[in-house]
mmCIF file of C-alpha atoms in Angstrom:
data_model
loop_
_atom_site.group_PDB
_atom_site.id
_atom_site.type_symbol
_atom_site.label_atom_id
_atom_site.label_comp_id
_atom_site.label_asym_id
_atom_site.label_seq_id
_atom_site.Cartn_x
_atom_site.Cartn_y
_atom_site.Cartn_z
ATOM 1 C CA MET A 1 91.349 15.931 118.963
ATOM 2 C CA LYS A 2 94.240 16.146 116.542
ATOM 3 C CA ASP A 3 96.972 18.734 116.790
ATOM 4 C CA ASN A 4 96.340 20.975 113.880
ATOM 5 C CA ILE A 5 95.211 24.596 113.371
ATOM 6 C CA ILE A 6 92.419 25.568 111.016
ATOM 7 C CA LEU A 7 91.998 28.974 109.919
ATOM 8 C CA ILE A 8 88.436 29.966 108.754
ATOM 9 C CA GLY A 9 86.862 33.473 108.332
ATOM 10 C CA PHE A 10 85.839 35.979 105.424
ATOM 11 C CA MET A 11 88.061 36.508 102.502
ATOM 12 C CA GLY A 12 90.627 39.018 103.223
ATOM 13 C CA THR A 13 91.012 38.231 107.038
ATOM 14 C CA GLY A 14 94.491 36.990 106.519
ATOM 15 C CA LYS A 15 94.177 33.226 106.459
ATOM 16 C CA THR A 16 96.727 32.363 103.839
ATOM 17 C CA THR A 17 99.051 35.023 105.465
ATOM 18 C CA ILE A 18 98.940 33.744 109.092
ATOM 19 C CA SER A 19 99.066 30.244 107.877
ATOM 20 C CA HIS A 20 102.460 30.779 106.246
ATOM 21 C CA GLU A 21 103.501 32.414 109.186
ATOM 22 C CA LEU A 22 102.096 29.921 111.637
ATOM 23 C CA SER A 23 104.218 27.070 109.315
ATOM 24 C CA LYS A 24 107.298 29.144 110.180
ATOM 25 C CA LEU A 25 106.716 29.261 113.521
ATOM 26 C CA THR A 26 105.688 25.733 114.039
ATOM 27 C CA GLY A 27 107.244 23.829 111.281
ATOM 28 C CA TYR A 28 103.835 22.344 110.350
ATOM 29 C CA LYS A 29 103.213 21.942 106.816
ATOM 30 C CA GLU A 30 100.463 24.286 105.589
ATOM 31 C CA ILE A 31 97.545 23.623 103.273
ATOM 32 C CA ASP A 32 95.276 26.069 101.639
ATOM 33 C CA THR A 33 91.742 24.512 100.719
ATOM 34 C CA ASP A 34 91.498 26.644 97.590
ATOM 35 C CA GLN A 35 94.993 25.817 96.412
ATOM 36 C CA TYR A 36 94.298 22.259 97.027
ATOM 37 C CA VAL A 37 91.323 22.220 94.706
ATOM 38 C CA GLU A 38 92.831 24.149 92.260
ATOM 39 C CA GLU A 39 96.028 21.785 91.813
ATOM 40 C CA LYS A 40 93.774 18.796 91.855
ATOM 41 C CA GLU A 41 91.451 20.297 89.270
ATOM 42 C CA GLY A 42 93.852 21.921 87.296
ATOM 43 C CA LEU A 43 91.914 25.134 87.369
ATOM 44 C CA SER A 44 91.719 28.338 89.013
ATOM 45 C CA ILE A 45 88.777 29.116 91.815
ATOM 46 C CA PRO A 46 87.055 31.703 89.146
ATOM 47 C CA ASP A 47 87.325 29.262 86.656
ATOM 48 C CA LEU A 48 85.695 26.465 88.220
ATOM 49 C CA PHE A 49 83.062 28.700 89.470
ATOM 50 C CA SER A 50 82.223 30.204 85.971
ATOM 51 C CA LYS A 51 82.314 26.679 84.467
ATOM 52 C CA HIS A 52 80.810 24.254 86.885
ATOM 53 C CA GLY A 53 79.031 26.639 89.452
ATOM 54 C CA GLU A 54 79.573 27.349 93.399
ATOM 55 C CA GLU A 55 77.828 24.130 94.276
ATOM 56 C CA TYR A 56 80.414 21.984 92.343
ATOM 57 C CA PHE A 57 83.275 24.082 93.966
ATOM 58 C CA ARG A 58 81.747 23.512 97.424
ATOM 59 C CA ASP A 59 81.668 19.425 96.892
ATOM 60 C CA LEU A 60 85.476 20.030 95.844
ATOM 61 C CA GLU A 61 85.783 21.638 99.459
ATOM 62 C CA THR A 62 84.177 18.876 101.179
ATOM 63 C CA LYS A 63 86.477 16.012 99.030
ATOM 64 C CA ALA A 64 89.570 18.083 100.206
ATOM 65 C CA LEU A 65 88.608 18.223 103.818
ATOM 66 C CA THR A 66 87.772 14.451 103.357
ATOM 67 C CA ASP A 67 91.572 13.868 101.789
ATOM 68 C CA LEU A 68 93.109 15.663 104.815
ATOM 69 C CA GLN A 69 91.283 13.784 107.672
ATOM 70 C CA ASN A 70 94.319 11.368 108.222
ATOM 71 C CA ILE A 71 97.073 14.266 107.898
ATOM 72 C CA ASN A 72 98.387 15.517 111.287
ATOM 73 C CA HIS A 73 100.402 18.499 112.278
ATOM 74 C CA ILE A 74 99.283 20.981 109.856
ATOM 75 C CA ILE A 75 97.929 24.272 109.269
ATOM 76 C CA ILE A 76 94.675 24.337 107.311
ATOM 77 C CA SER A 77 93.869 27.877 105.778
ATOM 78 C CA CYS A 78 90.236 27.367 104.619
ATOM 79 C CA GLY A 79 88.248 29.335 101.723
ATOM 80 C CA GLY A 80 85.738 31.800 103.403
ATOM 81 C CA GLY A 81 82.345 29.865 102.736
ATOM 82 C CA ILE A 82 83.890 26.616 103.795
ATOM 83 C CA VAL A 83 81.449 26.282 106.992
ATOM 84 C CA LEU A 84 78.241 26.974 104.980
ATOM 85 C CA ARG A 85 78.116 23.184 104.562
ATOM 86 C CA ASP A 86 77.362 21.230 107.577
ATOM 87 C CA LYS A 87 79.361 18.286 106.607
ATOM 88 C CA ASN A 88 82.653 20.536 106.327
ATOM 89 C CA VAL A 89 81.821 21.771 109.793
ATOM 90 C CA GLU A 90 81.926 18.374 111.050
ATOM 91 C CA LEU A 91 84.997 17.210 109.197
ATOM 92 C CA LEU A 92 86.804 20.631 110.444
ATOM 93 C CA LYS A 93 85.801 19.807 114.172
ATOM 94 C CA CYS A 94 87.090 16.474 113.745
ATOM 95 C CA LYS A 95 90.381 18.084 112.319
ATOM 96 C CA GLY A 96 91.600 20.233 114.949
ATOM 97 C CA GLN A 97 91.147 23.778 116.744
ATOM 98 C CA ILE A 98 89.165 26.084 114.534
ATOM 99 C CA VAL A 99 90.509 29.600 114.600
ATOM 100 C CA LEU A 100 88.248 32.295 113.055
ATOM 101 C CA LEU A 101 90.260 35.499 111.817
ATOM 102 C CA THR A 102 88.320 38.642 111.695
ATOM 103 C CA ALA A 103 88.665 42.030 110.518
ATOM 104 C CA LEU A 104 86.284 45.116 109.627
ATOM 105 C CA PRO A 105 84.531 45.217 106.213
ATOM 106 C CA GLU A 106 86.604 48.414 105.581
ATOM 107 C CA THR A 107 89.761 46.327 106.219
ATOM 108 C CA ILE A 108 88.450 43.548 103.853
ATOM 109 C CA LEU A 109 87.838 45.879 101.258
ATOM 110 C CA GLU A 110 91.028 47.650 101.172
ATOM 111 C CA ARG A 111 93.069 43.851 101.125
ATOM 112 C CA VAL A 112 90.755 42.675 98.554
ATOM 113 C CA LYS A 113 90.002 45.428 95.971
ATOM 114 C CA GLU A 114 92.575 44.593 93.875
ATOM 115 C CA ASN A 115 92.012 41.069 93.590
ATOM 116 C CA GLN A 116 90.283 39.671 90.548
ATOM 117 C CA ASP A 117 90.332 36.129 91.968
ATOM 118 C CA ARG A 118 87.563 36.642 94.260
ATOM 119 C CA PRO A 119 84.442 34.920 92.228
ATOM 120 C CA ILE A 120 82.055 36.008 95.226
ATOM 121 C CA LEU A 121 83.026 39.785 94.653
ATOM 122 C CA ARG A 122 83.023 39.710 90.787
ATOM 123 C CA ASN A 123 80.845 42.823 90.264
ATOM 124 C CA ASN A 124 80.197 43.376 93.990
ATOM 125 C CA MET A 125 83.510 44.862 95.075
ATOM 126 C CA ASN A 126 81.665 47.398 97.277
ATOM 127 C CA LEU A 127 81.322 47.836 100.973
ATOM 128 C CA PRO A 128 77.674 47.422 101.373
ATOM 129 C CA PHE A 129 77.844 44.025 99.705
ATOM 130 C CA ILE A 130 80.973 42.845 101.679
ATOM 131 C CA GLU A 131 79.020 44.033 104.806
ATOM 132 C CA GLU A 132 76.129 42.097 103.931
ATOM 133 C CA LEU A 133 77.835 38.811 103.311
ATOM 134 C CA MET A 134 79.602 39.226 106.190
ATOM 135 C CA ASN A 135 76.587 39.505 108.485
ATOM 136 C CA LYS A 136 74.749 36.597 106.427
ATOM 137 C CA ARG A 137 77.853 34.208 107.394
ATOM 138 C CA LYS A 138 78.753 35.745 110.667
ATOM 139 C CA ASP A 139 76.891 33.383 113.099
ATOM 140 C CA LYS A 140 78.202 30.505 111.136
ATOM 141 C CA TYR A 141 81.735 31.389 111.780
ATOM 142 C CA LEU A 142 81.142 32.069 115.544
ATOM 143 C CA SER A 143 79.347 28.946 115.866
ATOM 144 C CA VAL A 144 82.072 26.844 114.479
ATOM 145 C CA ALA A 145 85.318 28.780 116.130
ATOM 146 C CA ASP A 146 87.190 27.438 119.048
ATOM 147 C CA ILE A 147 89.327 31.044 119.075
ATOM 148 C CA ILE A 148 88.554 34.161 117.649
ATOM 149 C CA ILE A 149 91.525 36.355 116.446
ATOM 150 C CA GLU A 150 90.932 40.007 115.275
ATOM 151 C CA THR A 151 93.577 41.106 112.480
ATOM 152 C CA ASP A 152 92.704 44.785 111.863
ATOM 153 C CA ASN A 153 96.181 46.687 112.158
ATOM 154 C CA LYS A 154 98.004 43.962 113.885
ATOM 155 C CA ASP A 155 101.463 42.502 113.053
ATOM 156 C CA ILE A 156 101.406 38.930 111.305
ATOM 157 C CA THR A 157 103.725 37.450 113.792
ATOM 158 C CA ALA A 158 102.070 38.905 116.723
ATOM 159 C CA ILE A 159 98.471 37.379 115.089
ATOM 160 C CA ALA A 160 100.346 33.943 114.624
ATOM 161 C CA LYS A 161 101.796 34.426 118.298
ATOM 162 C CA GLU A 162 98.559 34.876 119.781
ATOM 163 C CA ILE A 163 96.799 32.002 118.107
ATOM 164 C CA LEU A 164 99.826 29.612 119.150
ATOM 165 C CA SER A 165 99.140 31.135 122.775
ATOM 166 C CA LYS A 166 95.666 29.956 122.656
ATOM 167 C CA VAL A 167 95.362 26.510 120.886
ATOM 168 C CA ASN A 168 94.509 23.837 123.453
ATOM 169 C CA PHE A 169 97.392 21.236 122.817
ATOM 170 C CA THR A 170 101.473 21.278 123.088
ATOM 171 C CA LEU A 171 103.231 21.875 119.689
ATOM 172 C CA PRO A 172 106.045 18.984 118.961
ATOM 173 C CA SER A 173 108.683 21.751 119.594
ATOM 174 C CA GLN A 174 108.962 25.111 121.253
ATOM 175 C CA PHE A 175 107.775 27.388 118.278
ATOM 176 C CA THR A 176 110.476 30.170 117.356
ATOM 177 C CA THR A 177 110.462 33.851 116.881
ATOM 178 C CA THR A 178 111.061 35.482 113.897
ATOM 179 C CA ASN A 179 111.202 39.197 113.016
ATOM 180 C CA SER A 180 108.604 39.580 110.286
ATOM 181 C CA GLN A 181 108.210 43.443 109.662
ATOM 182 C CA GLU A 182 104.967 42.589 107.574
ATOM 183 C CA ASN A 183 101.726 44.049 109.074
ATOM 184 C CA LEU A 184 98.200 43.657 107.818
ATOM 185 C CA PRO A 185 96.259 46.776 107.018
#
């Protein structure tokens, strides 16, 4: 098992935000799979979806995970749908400890409602759609996760420290404390 922390979960659960905090606490480099794909392709995720479709984007996610296989001591923040492909799950399981971040549907909607960069939610920015999509993905997320962390109404630093207390490897150096006052809604 490699000493990496992989964050999965539905959009809006705080993966990118928590990845930043974990990176600060551990000194590990953070890699966001969506950002990685955007940089490699020179297109935003919404543009990739509209020009090439979801399947093409999912292929790029698989390629990104393959590219990252030999890199160690990293925090990987994954796109919400990355676990939908069995190949991606295999690659993630080989890469490190998988942490599922969760939040209530109402919290998700509150966090993402102003964000136009979520192609899956385009024209579906409503609670019933979010609940339905979360329910469709729930079993897959749970089957992949090594650790499950609830993020509703928790301090970002507290969430990161909770993750670090549960990972099953020794960090190269003792993580430090920061006084982040930022909270996830």
